[in-house]
PDB file of C-alpha atoms in Angstrom:
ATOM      1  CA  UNK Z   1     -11.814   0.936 -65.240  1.00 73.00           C
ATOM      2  CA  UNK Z   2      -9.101   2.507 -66.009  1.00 83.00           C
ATOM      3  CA  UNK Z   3      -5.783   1.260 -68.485  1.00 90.00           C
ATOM      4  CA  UNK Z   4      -2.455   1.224 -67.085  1.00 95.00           C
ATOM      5  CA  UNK Z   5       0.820   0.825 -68.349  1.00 96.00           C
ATOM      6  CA  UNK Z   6       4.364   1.468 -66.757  1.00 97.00           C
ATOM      7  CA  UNK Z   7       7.751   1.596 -68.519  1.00 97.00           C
ATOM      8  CA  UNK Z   8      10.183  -0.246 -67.822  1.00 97.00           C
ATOM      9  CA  UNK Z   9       8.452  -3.843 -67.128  1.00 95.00           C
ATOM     10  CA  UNK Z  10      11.735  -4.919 -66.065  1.00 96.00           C
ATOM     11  CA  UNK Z  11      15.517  -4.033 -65.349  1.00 97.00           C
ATOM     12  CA  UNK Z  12      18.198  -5.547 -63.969  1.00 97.00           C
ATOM     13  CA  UNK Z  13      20.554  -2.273 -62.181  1.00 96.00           C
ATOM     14  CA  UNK Z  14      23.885  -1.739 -60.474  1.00 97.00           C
ATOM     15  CA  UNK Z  15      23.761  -0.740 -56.827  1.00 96.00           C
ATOM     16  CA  UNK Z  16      24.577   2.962 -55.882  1.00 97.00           C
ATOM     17  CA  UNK Z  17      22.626   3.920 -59.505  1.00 97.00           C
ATOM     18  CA  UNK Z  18      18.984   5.226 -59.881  1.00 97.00           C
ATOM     19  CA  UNK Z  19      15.796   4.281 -61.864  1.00 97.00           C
ATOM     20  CA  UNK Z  20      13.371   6.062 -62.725  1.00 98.00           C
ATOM     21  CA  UNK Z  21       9.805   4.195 -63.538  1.00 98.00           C
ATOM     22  CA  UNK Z  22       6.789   5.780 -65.737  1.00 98.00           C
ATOM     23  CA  UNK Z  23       3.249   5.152 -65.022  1.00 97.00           C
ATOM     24  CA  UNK Z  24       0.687   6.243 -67.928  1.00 97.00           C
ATOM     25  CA  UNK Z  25      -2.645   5.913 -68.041  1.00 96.00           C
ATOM     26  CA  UNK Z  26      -5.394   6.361 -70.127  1.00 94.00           C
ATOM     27  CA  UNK Z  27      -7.525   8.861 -68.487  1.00 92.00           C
ATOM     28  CA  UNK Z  28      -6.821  11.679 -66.138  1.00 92.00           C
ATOM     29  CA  UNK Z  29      -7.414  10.485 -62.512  1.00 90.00           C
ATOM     30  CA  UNK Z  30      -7.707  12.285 -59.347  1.00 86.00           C
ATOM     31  CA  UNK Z  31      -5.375   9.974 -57.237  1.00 87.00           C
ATOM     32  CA  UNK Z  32      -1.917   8.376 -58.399  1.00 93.00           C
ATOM     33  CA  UNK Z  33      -0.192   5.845 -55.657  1.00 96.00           C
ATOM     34  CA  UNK Z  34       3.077   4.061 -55.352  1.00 97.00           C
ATOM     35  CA  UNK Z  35       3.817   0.917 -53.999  1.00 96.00           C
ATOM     36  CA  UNK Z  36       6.006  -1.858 -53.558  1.00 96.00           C
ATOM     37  CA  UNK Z  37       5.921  -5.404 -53.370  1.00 94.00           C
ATOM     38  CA  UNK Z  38       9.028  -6.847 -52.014  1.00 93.00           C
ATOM     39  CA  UNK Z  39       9.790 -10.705 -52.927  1.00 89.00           C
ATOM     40  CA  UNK Z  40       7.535 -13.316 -50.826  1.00 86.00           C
ATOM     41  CA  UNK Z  41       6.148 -10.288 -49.198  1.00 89.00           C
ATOM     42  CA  UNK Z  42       2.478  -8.320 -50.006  1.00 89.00           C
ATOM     43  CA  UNK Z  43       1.981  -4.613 -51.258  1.00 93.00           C
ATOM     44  CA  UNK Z  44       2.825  -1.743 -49.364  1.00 95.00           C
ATOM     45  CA  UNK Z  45       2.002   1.795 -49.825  1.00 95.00           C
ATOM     46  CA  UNK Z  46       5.048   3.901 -50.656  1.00 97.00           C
ATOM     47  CA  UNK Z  47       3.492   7.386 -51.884  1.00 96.00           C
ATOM     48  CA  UNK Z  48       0.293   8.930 -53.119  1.00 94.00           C
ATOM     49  CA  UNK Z  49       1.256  11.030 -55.995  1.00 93.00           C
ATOM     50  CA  UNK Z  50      -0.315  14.333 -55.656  1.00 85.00           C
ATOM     51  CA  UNK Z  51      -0.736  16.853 -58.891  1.00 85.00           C
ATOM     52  CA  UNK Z  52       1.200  20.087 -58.431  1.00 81.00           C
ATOM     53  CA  UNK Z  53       1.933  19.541 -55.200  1.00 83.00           C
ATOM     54  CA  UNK Z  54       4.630  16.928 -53.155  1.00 87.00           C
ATOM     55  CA  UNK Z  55       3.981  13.683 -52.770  1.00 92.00           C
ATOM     56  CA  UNK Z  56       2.390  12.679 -49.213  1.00 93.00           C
ATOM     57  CA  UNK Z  57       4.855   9.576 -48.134  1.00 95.00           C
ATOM     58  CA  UNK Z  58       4.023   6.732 -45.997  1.00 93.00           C
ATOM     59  CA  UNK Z  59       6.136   6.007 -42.842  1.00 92.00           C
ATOM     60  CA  UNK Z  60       9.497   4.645 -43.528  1.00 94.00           C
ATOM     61  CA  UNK Z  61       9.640   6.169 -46.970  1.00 96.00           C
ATOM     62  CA  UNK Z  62      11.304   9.072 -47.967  1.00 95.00           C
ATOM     63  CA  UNK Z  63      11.941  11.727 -50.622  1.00 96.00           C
ATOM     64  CA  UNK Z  64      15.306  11.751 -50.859  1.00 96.00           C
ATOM     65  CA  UNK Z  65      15.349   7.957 -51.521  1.00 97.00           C
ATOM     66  CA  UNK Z  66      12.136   7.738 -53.572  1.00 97.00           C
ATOM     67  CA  UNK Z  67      11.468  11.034 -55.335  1.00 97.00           C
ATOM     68  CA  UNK Z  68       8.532  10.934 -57.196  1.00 96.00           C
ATOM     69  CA  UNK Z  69       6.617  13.237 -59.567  1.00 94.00           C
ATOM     70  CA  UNK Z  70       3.250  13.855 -60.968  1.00 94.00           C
ATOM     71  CA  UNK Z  71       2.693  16.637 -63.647  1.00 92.00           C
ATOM     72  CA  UNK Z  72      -0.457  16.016 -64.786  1.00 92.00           C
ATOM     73  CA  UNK Z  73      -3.522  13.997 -64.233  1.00 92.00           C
ATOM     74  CA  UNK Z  74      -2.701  10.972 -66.368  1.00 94.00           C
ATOM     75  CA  UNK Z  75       1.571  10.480 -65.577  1.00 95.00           C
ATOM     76  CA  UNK Z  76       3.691  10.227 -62.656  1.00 96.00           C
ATOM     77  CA  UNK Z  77       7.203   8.664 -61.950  1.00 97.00           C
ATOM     78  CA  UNK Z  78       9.024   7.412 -59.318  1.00 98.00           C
ATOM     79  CA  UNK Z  79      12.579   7.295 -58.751  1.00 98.00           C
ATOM     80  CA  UNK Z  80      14.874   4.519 -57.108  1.00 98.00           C
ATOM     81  CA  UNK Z  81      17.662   6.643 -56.021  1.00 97.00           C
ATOM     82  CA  UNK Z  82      21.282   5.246 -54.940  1.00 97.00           C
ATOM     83  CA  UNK Z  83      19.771   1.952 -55.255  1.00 97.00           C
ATOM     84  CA  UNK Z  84      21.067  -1.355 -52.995  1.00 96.00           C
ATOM     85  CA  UNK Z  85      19.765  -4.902 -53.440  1.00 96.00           C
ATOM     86  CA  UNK Z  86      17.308  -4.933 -50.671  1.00 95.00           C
ATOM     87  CA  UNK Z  87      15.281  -2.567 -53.278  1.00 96.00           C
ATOM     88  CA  UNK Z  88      14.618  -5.673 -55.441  1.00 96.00           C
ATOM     89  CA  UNK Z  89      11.255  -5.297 -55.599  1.00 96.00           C
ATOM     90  CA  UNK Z  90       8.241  -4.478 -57.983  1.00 95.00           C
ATOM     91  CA  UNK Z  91       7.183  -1.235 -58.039  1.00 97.00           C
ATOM     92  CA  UNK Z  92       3.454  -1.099 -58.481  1.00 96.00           C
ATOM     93  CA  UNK Z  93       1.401   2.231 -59.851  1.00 96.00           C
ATOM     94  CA  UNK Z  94      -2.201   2.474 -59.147  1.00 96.00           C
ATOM     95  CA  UNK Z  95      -4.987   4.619 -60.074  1.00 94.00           C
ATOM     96  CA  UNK Z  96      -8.664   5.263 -58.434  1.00 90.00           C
ATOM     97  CA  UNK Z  97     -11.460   4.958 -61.183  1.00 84.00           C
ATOM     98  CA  UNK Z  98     -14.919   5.614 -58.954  1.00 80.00           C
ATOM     99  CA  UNK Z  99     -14.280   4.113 -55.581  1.00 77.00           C
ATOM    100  CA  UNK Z 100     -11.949   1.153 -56.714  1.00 86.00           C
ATOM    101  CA  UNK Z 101      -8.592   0.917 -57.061  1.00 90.00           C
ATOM    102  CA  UNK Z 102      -6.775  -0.402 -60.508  1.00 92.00           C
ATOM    103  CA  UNK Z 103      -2.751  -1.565 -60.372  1.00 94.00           C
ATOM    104  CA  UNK Z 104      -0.650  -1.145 -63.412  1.00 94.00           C
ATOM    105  CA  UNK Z 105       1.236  -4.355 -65.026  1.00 94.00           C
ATOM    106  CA  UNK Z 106       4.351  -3.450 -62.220  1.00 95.00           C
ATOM    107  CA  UNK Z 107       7.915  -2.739 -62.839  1.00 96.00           C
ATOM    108  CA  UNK Z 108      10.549  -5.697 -61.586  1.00 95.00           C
ATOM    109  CA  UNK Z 109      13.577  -4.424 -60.359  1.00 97.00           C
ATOM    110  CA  UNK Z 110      16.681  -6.783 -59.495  1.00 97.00           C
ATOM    111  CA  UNK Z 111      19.860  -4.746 -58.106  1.00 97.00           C
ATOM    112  CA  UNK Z 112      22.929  -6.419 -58.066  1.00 96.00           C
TER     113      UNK Z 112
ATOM    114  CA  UNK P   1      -1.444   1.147 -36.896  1.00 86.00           C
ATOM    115  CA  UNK P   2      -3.700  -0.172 -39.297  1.00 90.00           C
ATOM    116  CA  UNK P   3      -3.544  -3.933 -39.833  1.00 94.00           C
ATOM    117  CA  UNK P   4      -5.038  -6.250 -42.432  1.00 96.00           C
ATOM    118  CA  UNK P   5      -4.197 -10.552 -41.737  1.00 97.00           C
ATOM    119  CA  UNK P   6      -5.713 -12.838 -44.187  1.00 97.00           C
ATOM    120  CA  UNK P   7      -6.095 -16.936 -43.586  1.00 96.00           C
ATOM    121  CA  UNK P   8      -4.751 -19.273 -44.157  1.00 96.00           C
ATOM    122  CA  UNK P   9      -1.655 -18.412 -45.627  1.00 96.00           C
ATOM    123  CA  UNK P  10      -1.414 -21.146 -47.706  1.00 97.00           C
ATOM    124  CA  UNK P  11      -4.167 -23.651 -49.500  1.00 96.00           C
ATOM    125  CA  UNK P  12      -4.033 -26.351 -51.679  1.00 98.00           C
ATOM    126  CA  UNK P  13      -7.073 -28.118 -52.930  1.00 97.00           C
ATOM    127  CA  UNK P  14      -8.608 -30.099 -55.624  1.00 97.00           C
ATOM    128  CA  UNK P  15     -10.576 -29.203 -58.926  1.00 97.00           C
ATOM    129  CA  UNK P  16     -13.656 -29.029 -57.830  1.00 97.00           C
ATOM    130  CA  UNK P  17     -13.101 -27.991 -54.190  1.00 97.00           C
ATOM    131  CA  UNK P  18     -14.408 -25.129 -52.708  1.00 97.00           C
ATOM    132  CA  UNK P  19     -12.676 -22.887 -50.555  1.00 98.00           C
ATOM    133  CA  UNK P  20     -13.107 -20.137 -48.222  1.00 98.00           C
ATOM    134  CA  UNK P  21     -10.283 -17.229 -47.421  1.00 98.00           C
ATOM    135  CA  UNK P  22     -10.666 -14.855 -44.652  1.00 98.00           C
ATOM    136  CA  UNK P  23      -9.880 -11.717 -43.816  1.00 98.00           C
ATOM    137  CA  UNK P  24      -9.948  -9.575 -40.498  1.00 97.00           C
ATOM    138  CA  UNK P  25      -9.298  -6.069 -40.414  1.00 97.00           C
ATOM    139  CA  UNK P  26      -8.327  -3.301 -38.153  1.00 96.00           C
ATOM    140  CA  UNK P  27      -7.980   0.193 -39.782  1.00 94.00           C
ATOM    141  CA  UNK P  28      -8.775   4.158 -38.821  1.00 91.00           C
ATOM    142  CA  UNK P  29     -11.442   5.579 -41.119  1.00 91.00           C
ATOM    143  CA  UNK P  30     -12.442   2.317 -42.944  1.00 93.00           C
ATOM    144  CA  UNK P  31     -13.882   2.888 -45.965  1.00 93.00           C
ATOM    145  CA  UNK P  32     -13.743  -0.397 -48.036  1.00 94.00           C
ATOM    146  CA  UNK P  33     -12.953  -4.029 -48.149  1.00 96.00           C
ATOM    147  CA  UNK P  34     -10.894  -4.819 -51.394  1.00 96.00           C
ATOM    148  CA  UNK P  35     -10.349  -8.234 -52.950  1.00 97.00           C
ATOM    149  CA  UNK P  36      -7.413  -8.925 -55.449  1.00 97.00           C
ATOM    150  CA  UNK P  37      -5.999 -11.722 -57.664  1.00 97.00           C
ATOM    151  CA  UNK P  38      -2.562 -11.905 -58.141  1.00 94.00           C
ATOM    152  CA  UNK P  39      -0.817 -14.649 -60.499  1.00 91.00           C
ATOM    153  CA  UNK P  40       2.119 -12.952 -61.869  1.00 80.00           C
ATOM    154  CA  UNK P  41       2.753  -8.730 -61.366  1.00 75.00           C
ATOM    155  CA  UNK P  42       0.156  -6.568 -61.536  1.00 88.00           C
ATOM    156  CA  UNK P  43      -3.139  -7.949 -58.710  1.00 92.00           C
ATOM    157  CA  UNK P  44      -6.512  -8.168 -60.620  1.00 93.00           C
ATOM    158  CA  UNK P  45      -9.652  -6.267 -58.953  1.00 93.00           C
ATOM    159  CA  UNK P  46     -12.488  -8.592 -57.708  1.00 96.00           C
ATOM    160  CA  UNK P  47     -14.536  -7.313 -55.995  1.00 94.00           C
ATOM    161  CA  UNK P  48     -14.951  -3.899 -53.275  1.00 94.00           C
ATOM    162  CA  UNK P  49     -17.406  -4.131 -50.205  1.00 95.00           C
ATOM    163  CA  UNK P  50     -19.004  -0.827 -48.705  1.00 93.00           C
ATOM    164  CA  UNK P  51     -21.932  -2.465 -47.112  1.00 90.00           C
ATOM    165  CA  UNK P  52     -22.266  -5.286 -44.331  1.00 91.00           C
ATOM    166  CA  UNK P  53     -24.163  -8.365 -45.470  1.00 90.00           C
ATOM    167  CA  UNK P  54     -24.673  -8.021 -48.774  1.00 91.00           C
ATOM    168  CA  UNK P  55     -23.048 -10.428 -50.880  1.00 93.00           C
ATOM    169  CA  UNK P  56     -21.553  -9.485 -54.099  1.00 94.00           C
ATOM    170  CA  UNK P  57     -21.061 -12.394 -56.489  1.00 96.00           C
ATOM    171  CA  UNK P  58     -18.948 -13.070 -60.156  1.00 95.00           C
ATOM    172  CA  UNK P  59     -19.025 -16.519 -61.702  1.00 96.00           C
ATOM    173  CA  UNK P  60     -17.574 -18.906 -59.320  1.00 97.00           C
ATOM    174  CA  UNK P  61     -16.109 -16.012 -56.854  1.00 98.00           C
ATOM    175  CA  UNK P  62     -17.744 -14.034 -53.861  1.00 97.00           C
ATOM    176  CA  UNK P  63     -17.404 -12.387 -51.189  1.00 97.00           C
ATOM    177  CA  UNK P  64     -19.247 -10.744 -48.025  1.00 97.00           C
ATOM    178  CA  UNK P  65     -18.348  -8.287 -45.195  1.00 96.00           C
ATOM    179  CA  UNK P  66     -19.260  -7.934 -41.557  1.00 95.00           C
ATOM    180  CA  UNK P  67     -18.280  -4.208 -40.730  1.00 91.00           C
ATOM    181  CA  UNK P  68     -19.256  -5.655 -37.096  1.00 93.00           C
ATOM    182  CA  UNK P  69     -17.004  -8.243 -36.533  1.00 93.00           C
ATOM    183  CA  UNK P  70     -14.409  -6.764 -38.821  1.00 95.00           C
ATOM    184  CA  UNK P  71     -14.050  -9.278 -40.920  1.00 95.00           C
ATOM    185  CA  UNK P  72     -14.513 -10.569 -44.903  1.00 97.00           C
ATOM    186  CA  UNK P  73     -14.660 -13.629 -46.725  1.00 98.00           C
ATOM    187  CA  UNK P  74     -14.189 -14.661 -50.416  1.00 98.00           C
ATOM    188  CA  UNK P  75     -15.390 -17.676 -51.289  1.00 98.00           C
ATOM    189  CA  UNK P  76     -14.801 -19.551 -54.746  1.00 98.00           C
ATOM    190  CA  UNK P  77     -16.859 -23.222 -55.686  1.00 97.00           C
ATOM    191  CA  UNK P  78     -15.790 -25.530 -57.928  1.00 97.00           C
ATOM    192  CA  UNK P  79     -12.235 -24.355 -57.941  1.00 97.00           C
ATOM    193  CA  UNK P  80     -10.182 -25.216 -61.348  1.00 97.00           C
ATOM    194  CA  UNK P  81      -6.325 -24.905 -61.815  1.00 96.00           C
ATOM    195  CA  UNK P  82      -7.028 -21.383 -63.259  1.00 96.00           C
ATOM    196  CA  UNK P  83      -7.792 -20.228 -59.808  1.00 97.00           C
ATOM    197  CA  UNK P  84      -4.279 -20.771 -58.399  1.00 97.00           C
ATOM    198  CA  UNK P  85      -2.866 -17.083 -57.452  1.00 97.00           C
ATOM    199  CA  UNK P  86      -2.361 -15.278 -54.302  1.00 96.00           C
ATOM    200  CA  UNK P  87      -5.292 -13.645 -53.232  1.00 97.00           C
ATOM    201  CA  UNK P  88      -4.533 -10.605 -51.829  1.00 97.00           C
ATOM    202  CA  UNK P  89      -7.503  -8.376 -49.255  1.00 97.00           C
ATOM    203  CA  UNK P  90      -6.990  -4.903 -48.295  1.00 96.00           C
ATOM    204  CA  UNK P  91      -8.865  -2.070 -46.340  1.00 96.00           C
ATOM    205  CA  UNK P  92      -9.145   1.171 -48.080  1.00 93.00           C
ATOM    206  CA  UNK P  93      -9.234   4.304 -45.633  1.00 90.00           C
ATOM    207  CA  UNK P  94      -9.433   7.958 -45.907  1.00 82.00           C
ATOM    208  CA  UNK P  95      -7.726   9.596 -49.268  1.00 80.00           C
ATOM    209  CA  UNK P  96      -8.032   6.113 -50.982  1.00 86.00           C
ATOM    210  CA  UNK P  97      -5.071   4.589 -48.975  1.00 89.00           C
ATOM    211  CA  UNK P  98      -4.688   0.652 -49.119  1.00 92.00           C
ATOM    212  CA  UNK P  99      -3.573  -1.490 -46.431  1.00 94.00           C
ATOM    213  CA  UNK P 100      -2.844  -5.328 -47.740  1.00 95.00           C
ATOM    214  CA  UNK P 101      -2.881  -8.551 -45.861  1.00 96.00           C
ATOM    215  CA  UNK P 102      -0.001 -10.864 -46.330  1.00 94.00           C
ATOM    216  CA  UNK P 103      -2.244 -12.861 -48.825  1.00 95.00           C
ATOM    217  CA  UNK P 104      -3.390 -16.056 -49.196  1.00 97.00           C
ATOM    218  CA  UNK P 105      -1.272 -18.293 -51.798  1.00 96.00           C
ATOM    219  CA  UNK P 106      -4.036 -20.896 -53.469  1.00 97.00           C
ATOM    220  CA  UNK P 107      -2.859 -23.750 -55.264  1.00 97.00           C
ATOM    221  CA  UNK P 108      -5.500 -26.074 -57.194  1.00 97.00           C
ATOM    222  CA  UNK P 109      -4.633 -29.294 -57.909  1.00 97.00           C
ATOM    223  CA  UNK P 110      -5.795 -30.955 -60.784  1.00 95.00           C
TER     224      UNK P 110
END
């Protein structure tokens, strides 16, 4: 399996500002995905972060809003941009090692 | 639209009960049946099912799949208060894509 960390675990933001969260892990990896977990609720795909290329989004999510990039085989980010409280959420990475899919420790956002 | 619903939403049991969680899929290009734990952030990998029928087993935990019927269960004996979480299923389709069910919250009582 593969070992995943994300910066920040945690931040607490003003609405109308933008975060940007890290995802590192420790061994290059063919596919990178985003996704969110809003309270209450279960995961749901934002993005699979693509290398050298733009990010393939999932229905109802959008560049502009959640820019994301992926320079290399082992680190993408993703952006919060212009941020309002219904993006309280945390912001999962995950990585495929063989055929299964491993989540990183998550980000929790509040926006106030 | 793909669609993943897990049962029951909700559980609460005893030490020592054991319990069964279901899960019922409808996806495009199915590939695999995930199972997740989930106590605080980041879910935990249990197990992944390819294969109807054939059960794949860790300690206390597993879990079968019927690519006929659509359908998955995990089952875990002798449940202890460590096993509280929200267990979480999801359907993995083409170019690795997960689709979650709501999850099931378990809560062992001692």
């Amino acid at each position: 399996s593969a070992v995943i960390s994300q910066k920040p675990s945690r931040d607490i933001c003003q609405r109308g500002t933008s975060l940007t969260i890290q995802c590192q892990v420790d061994s290059q990896v063919t596919m990178m995905f985003w996704y969110r977990q809003q309270p209450g609720q279960s995961l749901t795909l934002i993005a699979t972060a693509n290398q050298g290329s733009e990010a393939t989004y999932e229905s109802g999510f959008v560049i502009d809003k959640f820019p994301i990039s992926r320079p290399n085989l082992t680190f993408s980010t993703l952006t919060v941009s212009n941020m309002s409280p219904e993006d309280s959420s945390i912001y999962l990475c995950s990585v495929t090692s063989g055929e299964t899919q491993y989540f990183g420790p998550g980000t929790r956002l509040l926006v106030l | 639209e793909d669609k993943v619903v897990q049962s029951p939403l909700s559980l609460v049991v005893h030490e020592g009960d054991t319990v069964t969680l279901n899960c019922s899929y409808e996806v495009t290009n199915f590939r695999s049946l995930l199972w997740y734990k989930q106590e605080k952030k980041a879910p935990t990998f249990l197990f992944m099912l390819t294969s109807s029928g054939i059960e794949k087993k860790s300690g206390r935990l597993s879990s079968i799949l019927d690519k006929k019927e659509l359908f998955s269960i995990l089952n875990i004996t002798a449940t202890q208060t460590g096993d509280s979480a929200v267990y979480l299923c999801a359907a993995q389709t083409s170019g690795s894509r997960l689709t979650f069910g709501e999850g099931t919250q378990l809560t062992v009582n001692p």
